[in-house]
């Protein structure tokens, strides 16, 4: 069967049940018109305050709690955030974890994974290199290999963020979200009603979704830039792609716009995000996307595994 | 008339009306049992995400909006946060502001006041020195002199934080709050039902409330320590004292406990607070106060005008 003809089976309801009491219901704030230099009122979903510092813990818990857990525990590859999340889940469940990260992963992320008790392997340059090494190791150990984005259970876990949003904000018109491998955006596409616009934002330097949309199919891109350790997937995941291809809009932003948005998040709202976490906001603050003043827009701030010491540099 | 026999007239309802649309409804988060090394579930009121980075904007707006504004604008003395708030209010209302801060005020605070367009005068060592200079100048200019804590309108403005809390958290048993001059704690005492315990926390190095409680009246103390630029009032305000004397409990915490609590706020909840903003949490994380596991406890994180670069030092 052609996998592209099969709609992804994303069981959001089961994920909501599994994650009850396991993840934080992260707050939505309304910083007020004028914040970040944007005239319109924005809502910010502060998923950066989630356990393990990003939305990734949602998908990781959903995988682990749906499985019969092997004695060898959990295994995962990650730019970093998914690794922190898997380490957090393993510790919560009292099992072991091995995490493969690439050289581009920040020291803050590697340190956090270790501090949570997981074994860390630094392999290759970018995320895809670490994933290959992880898959090879998983075949030996039979640990539960939790994919950071290209798995239905992962996407369904991330979708619970969308379910929360529907409970927290009335009459959402647009949700703006950063895209790496596409897991969170696909989860939102699955969770939100068809008439909510899902606006996907990628760095110009790591743009596998916009490249896929141009090509009409997933294609490989080079990855780099300030957000490479959270958004640096070379190819959009095939599970996310099925949910995103005909559903979402996509834009890219330059790295400078991401750096500026991250700084303004701190200056105007006292929120510390990593560069990937500020990428969605960058589409708004840079003026690259224009919004109707009356449109109800929610921006997802998706991660904060960062070193705050470089915030004011 | 003996001022001590007159109950302070704190008009919380009018403050709520005046502040509508002017201040942020800051979120309450539940980081989960185990966060910050504390077994019990805590609620955190993230007032550190408020406009101008602290609760001070509530009292400042309440003063300014209750007054006929003079052409000479606003004037205030402050350890720093109240100055940032007054500068924010003045800019919002399109008027000028002069702010007097002591040498102990952090560069971050002074820079923020200037960035908001106010004129800054650095006078003396601690807040009380700046207040004396401010009062002298106000007598000349007839600008609206907004006291940081010792005024009914200021306390009523801060009380709106308590009104929000009652809407956000059911069945609160205890609210834990840091005390400098006592404005916020007094506002909470005014806003919250009598059966909610208001637990006031001061640094050992700046403890004007606990000294007043010991003496049975406001007395002067020396001030210093890591939180001196937000909690460093030499004497508890007389208006706050009327509300606090028979109503609240008071504890002091060492500076090291404040530093640790600030770091744990970042590590476990990705919230950046200034030292004064982490002081309430320090009473919990240090174990200095013990709480019943079933007690519903809200900790106010009251300020974030800080330099995040020193967070991981």
PDB file of N, CA, C and O in Angstrom, chain B residues 60-61 64 68-76 82-100 113-114 116-121 134 137-138 141-146:
ATOM      1  N   UNK B  60       0.831  51.741  41.023  1.00  0.00           N
ATOM      2  CA  UNK B  60       1.175  52.985  40.325  1.00  0.00           C
ATOM      3  C   UNK B  60       0.025  53.459  39.451  1.00  0.00           C
ATOM      4  O   UNK B  60      -0.331  54.645  39.452  1.00  0.00           O
ATOM      5  N   UNK B  61      -0.573  52.531  38.707  1.00  0.00           N
ATOM      6  CA  UNK B  61      -1.736  52.910  37.894  1.00  0.00           C
ATOM      7  C   UNK B  61      -2.881  53.391  38.779  1.00  0.00           C
ATOM      8  O   UNK B  61      -3.579  54.345  38.449  1.00  0.00           O
ATOM      9  N   UNK B  64      -2.237  56.967  39.764  1.00  0.00           N
ATOM     10  CA  UNK B  64      -2.282  57.923  38.651  1.00  0.00           C
ATOM     11  C   UNK B  64      -3.704  58.106  38.133  1.00  0.00           C
ATOM     12  O   UNK B  64      -4.124  59.226  37.815  1.00  0.00           O
ATOM     13  N   UNK B  68      -6.074  63.882  39.577  1.00  0.00           N
ATOM     14  CA  UNK B  68      -6.038  64.891  38.517  1.00  0.00           C
ATOM     15  C   UNK B  68      -4.555  65.083  38.222  1.00  0.00           C
ATOM     16  O   UNK B  68      -3.793  65.517  39.104  1.00  0.00           O
ATOM     17  N   UNK B  69      -4.118  64.743  37.017  1.00  0.00           N
ATOM     18  CA  UNK B  69      -2.674  64.696  36.792  1.00  0.00           C
ATOM     19  C   UNK B  69      -2.102  66.091  36.567  1.00  0.00           C
ATOM     20  O   UNK B  69      -2.575  66.828  35.696  1.00  0.00           O
ATOM     21  N   UNK B  70      -1.074  66.468  37.331  1.00  0.00           N
ATOM     22  CA  UNK B  70      -0.439  67.780  37.134  1.00  0.00           C
ATOM     23  C   UNK B  70       0.401  67.788  35.860  1.00  0.00           C
ATOM     24  O   UNK B  70       0.839  66.732  35.383  1.00  0.00           O
ATOM     25  N   UNK B  71       0.639  68.991  35.328  1.00  0.00           N
ATOM     26  CA  UNK B  71       1.471  69.107  34.128  1.00  0.00           C
ATOM     27  C   UNK B  71       2.877  68.572  34.378  1.00  0.00           C
ATOM     28  O   UNK B  71       3.548  68.123  33.449  1.00  0.00           O
ATOM     29  N   UNK B  72       3.315  68.633  35.627  1.00  0.00           N
ATOM     30  CA  UNK B  72       4.669  68.166  35.933  1.00  0.00           C
ATOM     31  C   UNK B  72       4.747  66.641  36.001  1.00  0.00           C
ATOM     32  O   UNK B  72       5.822  66.087  36.228  1.00  0.00           O
ATOM     33  N   UNK B  73       3.640  65.957  35.792  1.00  0.00           N
ATOM     34  CA  UNK B  73       3.669  64.502  35.637  1.00  0.00           C
ATOM     35  C   UNK B  73       3.806  63.749  36.949  1.00  0.00           C
ATOM     36  O   UNK B  73       3.317  64.175  37.989  1.00  0.00           O
ATOM     37  N   UNK B  74       4.518  62.610  36.879  1.00  0.00           N
ATOM     38  CA  UNK B  74       4.652  61.719  38.027  1.00  0.00           C
ATOM     39  C   UNK B  74       6.057  61.816  38.605  1.00  0.00           C
ATOM     40  O   UNK B  74       7.016  62.100  37.879  1.00  0.00           O
ATOM     41  N   UNK B  75       6.157  61.539  39.893  1.00  0.00           N
ATOM     42  CA  UNK B  75       7.463  61.482  40.533  1.00  0.00           C
ATOM     43  C   UNK B  75       7.420  60.351  41.555  1.00  0.00           C
ATOM     44  O   UNK B  75       6.363  60.081  42.146  1.00  0.00           O
ATOM     45  N   UNK B  76       8.555  59.671  41.725  1.00  0.00           N
ATOM     46  CA  UNK B  76       8.572  58.562  42.681  1.00  0.00           C
ATOM     47  C   UNK B  76       9.996  58.235  43.078  1.00  0.00           C
ATOM     48  O   UNK B  76      10.940  58.495  42.325  1.00  0.00           O
ATOM     49  N   UNK B  82       9.444  49.864  41.500  1.00  0.00           N
ATOM     50  CA  UNK B  82       8.394  50.878  41.490  1.00  0.00           C
ATOM     51  C   UNK B  82       8.734  51.973  40.475  1.00  0.00           C
ATOM     52  O   UNK B  82       7.847  52.510  39.803  1.00  0.00           O
ATOM     53  N   UNK B  83      10.016  52.274  40.351  1.00  0.00           N
ATOM     54  CA  UNK B  83      10.436  53.259  39.362  1.00  0.00           C
ATOM     55  C   UNK B  83      10.151  52.804  37.941  1.00  0.00           C
ATOM     56  O   UNK B  83       9.682  53.583  37.105  1.00  0.00           O
ATOM     57  N   UNK B  84      10.425  51.528  37.651  1.00  0.00           N
ATOM     58  CA  UNK B  84      10.103  51.003  36.319  1.00  0.00           C
ATOM     59  C   UNK B  84       8.597  51.087  36.094  1.00  0.00           C
ATOM     60  O   UNK B  84       8.125  51.468  35.016  1.00  0.00           O
ATOM     61  N   UNK B  85       7.835  50.777  37.143  1.00  0.00           N
ATOM     62  CA  UNK B  85       6.373  50.801  37.026  1.00  0.00           C
ATOM     63  C   UNK B  85       5.858  52.218  36.778  1.00  0.00           C
ATOM     64  O   UNK B  85       5.017  52.435  35.895  1.00  0.00           O
ATOM     65  N   UNK B  86       6.355  53.185  37.539  1.00  0.00           N
ATOM     66  CA  UNK B  86       5.908  54.575  37.368  1.00  0.00           C
ATOM     67  C   UNK B  86       6.284  55.084  35.976  1.00  0.00           C
ATOM     68  O   UNK B  86       5.495  55.771  35.315  1.00  0.00           O
ATOM     69  N   UNK B  87       7.470  54.710  35.515  1.00  0.00           N
ATOM     70  CA  UNK B  87       7.875  55.110  34.163  1.00  0.00           C
ATOM     71  C   UNK B  87       6.951  54.486  33.117  1.00  0.00           C
ATOM     72  O   UNK B  87       6.556  55.144  32.139  1.00  0.00           O
ATOM     73  N   UNK B  88       6.567  53.233  33.331  1.00  0.00           N
ATOM     74  CA  UNK B  88       5.637  52.569  32.414  1.00  0.00           C
ATOM     75  C   UNK B  88       4.276  53.267  32.418  1.00  0.00           C
ATOM     76  O   UNK B  88       3.681  53.512  31.364  1.00  0.00           O
ATOM     77  N   UNK B  89       3.792  53.591  33.602  1.00  0.00           N
ATOM     78  CA  UNK B  89       2.488  54.256  33.721  1.00  0.00           C
ATOM     79  C   UNK B  89       2.527  55.626  33.041  1.00  0.00           C
ATOM     80  O   UNK B  89       1.615  55.992  32.291  1.00  0.00           O
ATOM     81  N   UNK B  90       3.609  56.383  33.296  1.00  0.00           N
ATOM     82  CA  UNK B  90       3.726  57.717  32.701  1.00  0.00           C
ATOM     83  C   UNK B  90       3.722  57.623  31.174  1.00  0.00           C
ATOM     84  O   UNK B  90       3.022  58.382  30.494  1.00  0.00           O
ATOM     85  N   UNK B  91       4.462  56.670  30.659  1.00  0.00           N
ATOM     86  CA  UNK B  91       4.490  56.527  29.199  1.00  0.00           C
ATOM     87  C   UNK B  91       3.120  56.140  28.667  1.00  0.00           C
ATOM     88  O   UNK B  91       2.664  56.657  27.643  1.00  0.00           O
ATOM     89  N   UNK B  92       2.439  55.229  29.369  1.00  0.00           N
ATOM     90  CA  UNK B  92       1.106  54.807  28.933  1.00  0.00           C
ATOM     91  C   UNK B  92       0.142  55.991  28.896  1.00  0.00           C
ATOM     92  O   UNK B  92      -0.742  56.050  28.050  1.00  0.00           O
ATOM     93  N   UNK B  93       0.297  56.911  29.849  1.00  0.00           N
ATOM     94  CA  UNK B  93      -0.627  58.038  29.956  1.00  0.00           C
ATOM     95  C   UNK B  93      -0.133  59.269  29.200  1.00  0.00           C
ATOM     96  O   UNK B  93      -0.802  60.304  29.189  1.00  0.00           O
ATOM     97  N   UNK B  94       1.048  59.157  28.602  1.00  0.00           N
ATOM     98  CA  UNK B  94       1.563  60.266  27.803  1.00  0.00           C
ATOM     99  C   UNK B  94       2.027  61.455  28.618  1.00  0.00           C
ATOM    100  O   UNK B  94       1.917  62.605  28.166  1.00  0.00           O
ATOM    101  N   UNK B  95       2.549  61.207  29.821  1.00  0.00           N
ATOM    102  CA  UNK B  95       3.052  62.287  30.664  1.00  0.00           C
ATOM    103  C   UNK B  95       4.497  61.981  31.071  1.00  0.00           C
ATOM    104  O   UNK B  95       4.997  60.892  30.818  1.00  0.00           O
ATOM    105  N   UNK B  96       5.139  62.940  31.702  1.00  0.00           N
ATOM    106  CA  UNK B  96       6.526  62.766  32.113  1.00  0.00           C
ATOM    107  C   UNK B  96       6.651  62.127  33.491  1.00  0.00           C
ATOM    108  O   UNK B  96       5.676  62.032  34.232  1.00  0.00           O
ATOM    109  N   UNK B  97       7.866  61.673  33.801  1.00  0.00           N
ATOM    110  CA  UNK B  97       8.112  61.100  35.128  1.00  0.00           C
ATOM    111  C   UNK B  97       9.560  61.332  35.534  1.00  0.00           C
ATOM    112  O   UNK B  97      10.471  61.281  34.701  1.00  0.00           O
ATOM    113  N   UNK B  98       9.734  61.595  36.833  1.00  0.00           N
ATOM    114  CA  UNK B  98      11.072  61.630  37.438  1.00  0.00           C
ATOM    115  C   UNK B  98      11.146  60.515  38.464  1.00  0.00           C
ATOM    116  O   UNK B  98      10.208  60.346  39.257  1.00  0.00           O
ATOM    117  N   UNK B  99      12.251  59.788  38.477  1.00  0.00           N
ATOM    118  CA  UNK B  99      12.382  58.659  39.405  1.00  0.00           C
ATOM    119  C   UNK B  99      13.700  58.772  40.165  1.00  0.00           C
ATOM    120  O   UNK B  99      14.755  58.976  39.564  1.00  0.00           O
ATOM    121  N   UNK B 100      13.627  58.642  41.481  1.00  0.00           N
ATOM    122  CA  UNK B 100      14.808  58.660  42.357  1.00  0.00           C
ATOM    123  C   UNK B 100      15.103  57.234  42.811  1.00  0.00           C
ATOM    124  O   UNK B 100      14.228  56.572  43.385  1.00  0.00           O
ATOM    125  N   UNK B 113      14.188  52.023  33.499  1.00  0.00           N
ATOM    126  CA  UNK B 113      13.478  53.278  33.787  1.00  0.00           C
ATOM    127  C   UNK B 113      13.810  54.294  32.705  1.00  0.00           C
ATOM    128  O   UNK B 113      12.928  54.946  32.138  1.00  0.00           O
ATOM    129  N   UNK B 114      15.092  54.399  32.371  1.00  0.00           N
ATOM    130  CA  UNK B 114      15.513  55.341  31.317  1.00  0.00           C
ATOM    131  C   UNK B 114      14.912  54.953  29.971  1.00  0.00           C
ATOM    132  O   UNK B 114      14.458  55.819  29.218  1.00  0.00           O
ATOM    133  N   UNK B 116      12.224  53.655  29.331  1.00  0.00           N
ATOM    134  CA  UNK B 116      10.808  54.016  29.287  1.00  0.00           C
ATOM    135  C   UNK B 116      10.602  55.529  29.245  1.00  0.00           C
ATOM    136  O   UNK B 116       9.475  56.015  29.271  1.00  0.00           O
ATOM    137  N   UNK B 117      11.684  56.280  29.197  1.00  0.00           N
ATOM    138  CA  UNK B 117      11.565  57.719  28.966  1.00  0.00           C
ATOM    139  C   UNK B 117      11.551  58.579  30.214  1.00  0.00           C
ATOM    140  O   UNK B 117      11.390  59.801  30.113  1.00  0.00           O
ATOM    141  N   UNK B 118      11.715  57.994  31.388  1.00  0.00           N
ATOM    142  CA  UNK B 118      11.703  58.796  32.616  1.00  0.00           C
ATOM    143  C   UNK B 118      13.103  59.339  32.913  1.00  0.00           C
ATOM    144  O   UNK B 118      14.104  58.797  32.464  1.00  0.00           O
ATOM    145  N   UNK B 119      13.138  60.420  33.667  1.00  0.00           N
ATOM    146  CA  UNK B 119      14.402  60.972  34.139  1.00  0.00           C
ATOM    147  C   UNK B 119      14.787  60.257  35.437  1.00  0.00           C
ATOM    148  O   UNK B 119      13.954  60.127  36.342  1.00  0.00           O
ATOM    149  N   UNK B 120      16.026  59.789  35.513  1.00  0.00           N
ATOM    150  CA  UNK B 120      16.464  59.027  36.684  1.00  0.00           C
ATOM    151  C   UNK B 120      17.474  59.839  37.490  1.00  0.00           C
ATOM    152  O   UNK B 120      18.402  60.422  36.920  1.00  0.00           O
ATOM    153  N   UNK B 121      17.278  59.888  38.805  1.00  0.00           N
ATOM    154  CA  UNK B 121      18.272  60.471  39.711  1.00  0.00           C
ATOM    155  C   UNK B 121      18.742  59.369  40.658  1.00  0.00           C
ATOM    156  O   UNK B 121      17.910  58.756  41.336  1.00  0.00           O
ATOM    157  N   UNK B 134      13.348  62.505  46.770  1.00  0.00           N
ATOM    158  CA  UNK B 134      12.142  62.569  45.932  1.00  0.00           C
ATOM    159  C   UNK B 134      11.104  63.499  46.564  1.00  0.00           C
ATOM    160  O   UNK B 134      10.503  64.339  45.882  1.00  0.00           O
ATOM    161  N   UNK B 137      12.035  67.107  46.112  1.00  0.00           N
ATOM    162  CA  UNK B 137      11.818  67.555  44.736  1.00  0.00           C
ATOM    163  C   UNK B 137      10.317  67.701  44.432  1.00  0.00           C
ATOM    164  O   UNK B 137       9.900  68.652  43.767  1.00  0.00           O
ATOM    165  N   UNK B 138       9.514  66.789  44.935  1.00  0.00           N
ATOM    166  CA  UNK B 138       8.069  66.832  44.671  1.00  0.00           C
ATOM    167  C   UNK B 138       7.449  68.100  45.248  1.00  0.00           C
ATOM    168  O   UNK B 138       6.514  68.674  44.662  1.00  0.00           O
ATOM    169  N   UNK B 141       8.124  70.692  42.494  1.00  0.00           N
ATOM    170  CA  UNK B 141       7.534  70.548  41.152  1.00  0.00           C
ATOM    171  C   UNK B 141       6.029  70.320  41.195  1.00  0.00           C
ATOM    172  O   UNK B 141       5.355  70.481  40.190  1.00  0.00           O
ATOM    173  N   UNK B 142       5.518  69.882  42.319  1.00  0.00           N
ATOM    174  CA  UNK B 142       4.100  69.532  42.456  1.00  0.00           C
ATOM    175  C   UNK B 142       3.684  68.387  41.525  1.00  0.00           C
ATOM    176  O   UNK B 142       2.516  68.258  41.183  1.00  0.00           O
ATOM    177  N   UNK B 143       4.658  67.590  41.105  1.00  0.00           N
ATOM    178  CA  UNK B 143       4.324  66.361  40.370  1.00  0.00           C
ATOM    179  C   UNK B 143       3.594  65.406  41.319  1.00  0.00           C
ATOM    180  O   UNK B 143       3.687  65.536  42.548  1.00  0.00           O
ATOM    181  N   UNK B 144       2.851  64.459  40.744  1.00  0.00           N
ATOM    182  CA  UNK B 144       2.123  63.486  41.576  1.00  0.00           C
ATOM    183  C   UNK B 144       3.134  62.495  42.154  1.00  0.00           C
ATOM    184  O   UNK B 144       3.730  61.702  41.419  1.00  0.00           O
ATOM    185  N   UNK B 145       3.317  62.547  43.452  1.00  0.00           N
ATOM    186  CA  UNK B 145       4.322  61.732  44.144  1.00  0.00           C
ATOM    187  C   UNK B 145       3.682  60.397  44.543  1.00  0.00           C
ATOM    188  O   UNK B 145       2.869  60.348  45.460  1.00  0.00           O
ATOM    189  N   UNK B 146       4.056  59.348  43.837  1.00  0.00           N
ATOM    190  CA  UNK B 146       3.434  58.031  44.065  1.00  0.00           C
ATOM    191  C   UNK B 146       4.324  57.211  44.987  1.00  0.00           C
ATOM    192  O   UNK B 146       5.431  56.807  44.601  1.00  0.00           O
TER     193      UNK B 146
END
